[in-house]
Amino acid sequence: MKLKPGAVITDPGNSEAYLTGSWRTQRPVIDPEKCKACGICWLYCPDAAVIPGTPYAIDYRYCKGCGICANECPFKAVKMEEEIK
């Protein structure tokens, strides 16, 4: 289900049913050469949009582009780029 920006989800535990990636103005991009798969980005992502692996990946269907992953990455493996629609 697609929601408008600023919508309120009242039912707990159903965030996977709502694709919120269209809200983004910037998107995180992971540099596979720098990613050490430490899990910090996964831990801090408020939208559970980080997919564990080596290297980690981003599920852009749910990522809102908040930049927390880029800010918290100790290896500077995540950078924010302008979202092009």
Short mmCIF file of C-alpha atoms in Angstrom, two decimals:
data_model
loop_
_atom_site.label_atom_id
_atom_site.label_comp_id
_atom_site.label_asym_id
_atom_site.label_seq_id
_atom_site.Cartn_x
_atom_site.Cartn_y
_atom_site.Cartn_z
CA MET A 1 0.00 0.00 0.00
CA LYS A 2 1.36 3.43 -0.90
CA LEU A 3 1.08 6.24 1.66
CA LYS A 4 1.35 9.98 1.28
CA PRO A 5 4.28 11.75 3.04
CA GLY A 6 3.42 12.48 6.65
CA ALA A 7 0.82 9.73 6.88
CA VAL A 8 0.25 8.08 10.25
CA ILE A 9 0.30 4.29 10.53
CA THR A 10 -1.88 3.34 13.47
CA ASP A 11 -1.55 -0.46 13.47
CA PRO A 12 1.71 -1.67 15.06
CA GLY A 13 3.92 -4.21 13.30
CA ASN A 14 2.68 -3.65 9.76
CA SER A 15 5.40 -1.45 8.26
CA GLU A 16 6.25 -4.10 5.65
CA ALA A 17 2.82 -3.51 4.09
CA TYR A 18 3.61 0.15 3.38
CA LEU A 19 6.14 1.14 0.74
CA THR A 20 7.55 4.46 1.95
CA GLY A 21 10.63 4.78 -0.27
CA SER A 22 8.98 7.38 -2.50
CA TRP A 23 9.36 9.92 0.32
CA ARG A 24 13.14 10.13 -0.21
CA THR A 25 15.02 13.17 -1.50
CA GLN A 26 18.41 11.50 -0.93
CA ARG A 27 19.40 7.84 -1.06
CA PRO A 28 22.19 5.98 0.72
CA VAL A 29 24.70 4.20 -1.48
CA ILE A 30 27.03 1.59 0.01
CA ASP A 31 30.60 1.35 -1.32
CA PRO A 32 31.31 -2.41 -1.35
CA GLU A 33 35.06 -1.76 -1.17
CA LYS A 34 34.71 0.10 2.14
CA CYS A 35 31.88 -1.94 3.73
CA LYS A 36 33.17 -4.28 6.46
CA ALA A 37 29.70 -5.78 7.13
CA CYS A 38 29.91 -4.60 10.75
CA GLY A 39 26.14 -4.17 11.06
CA ILE A 40 26.14 -0.63 12.46
CA CYS A 41 23.98 0.66 9.58
CA TRP A 42 21.55 -2.22 10.06
CA LEU A 43 21.39 -1.57 13.81
CA TYR A 44 20.62 2.13 13.49
CA CYS A 45 18.23 2.05 10.50
CA PRO A 46 14.79 3.10 11.83
CA ASP A 47 13.01 1.60 8.81
CA ALA A 48 14.71 -1.82 8.69
CA ALA A 49 15.76 -0.97 5.13
CA VAL A 50 19.31 -2.33 5.47
CA ILE A 51 19.80 -5.87 4.19
CA PRO A 52 22.60 -7.79 5.92
CA GLY A 53 25.24 -9.35 3.71
CA THR A 54 28.77 -8.83 2.51
CA PRO A 55 28.53 -6.04 1.59
CA TYR A 56 25.27 -4.83 3.09
CA ALA A 57 22.56 -3.46 0.78
CA ILE A 58 19.62 -1.07 1.00
CA ASP A 59 16.00 -1.98 0.34
CA TYR A 60 14.91 1.25 -1.35
CA ARG A 61 11.24 0.29 -1.13
CA TYR A 62 11.37 1.20 2.57
CA CYS A 63 14.33 3.59 2.88
CA LYS A 64 13.20 7.17 3.54
CA GLY A 65 16.68 8.65 3.04
CA CYS A 66 17.19 9.86 6.61
CA GLY A 67 20.98 9.42 6.39
CA ILE A 68 21.41 7.80 9.79
CA CYS A 69 23.24 4.85 8.18
CA ALA A 70 25.73 7.20 6.49
CA ASN A 71 26.23 9.18 9.68
CA GLU A 72 26.84 6.10 11.85
CA CYS A 73 29.09 4.08 9.50
CA PRO A 74 32.57 4.05 11.08
CA PHE A 75 34.17 3.15 7.74
CA LYS A 76 32.44 5.90 5.70
CA ALA A 77 31.14 3.18 3.39
CA VAL A 78 27.71 4.80 3.06
CA LYS A 79 27.23 8.11 1.32
CA MET A 80 24.06 10.01 0.55
CA GLU A 81 23.29 10.92 -3.04
CA GLU A 82 20.48 12.99 -4.50
CA GLU A 83 17.42 10.93 -5.38
CA ILE A 84 16.63 11.15 -9.08
CA LYS A 85 13.02 10.32 -9.91
#
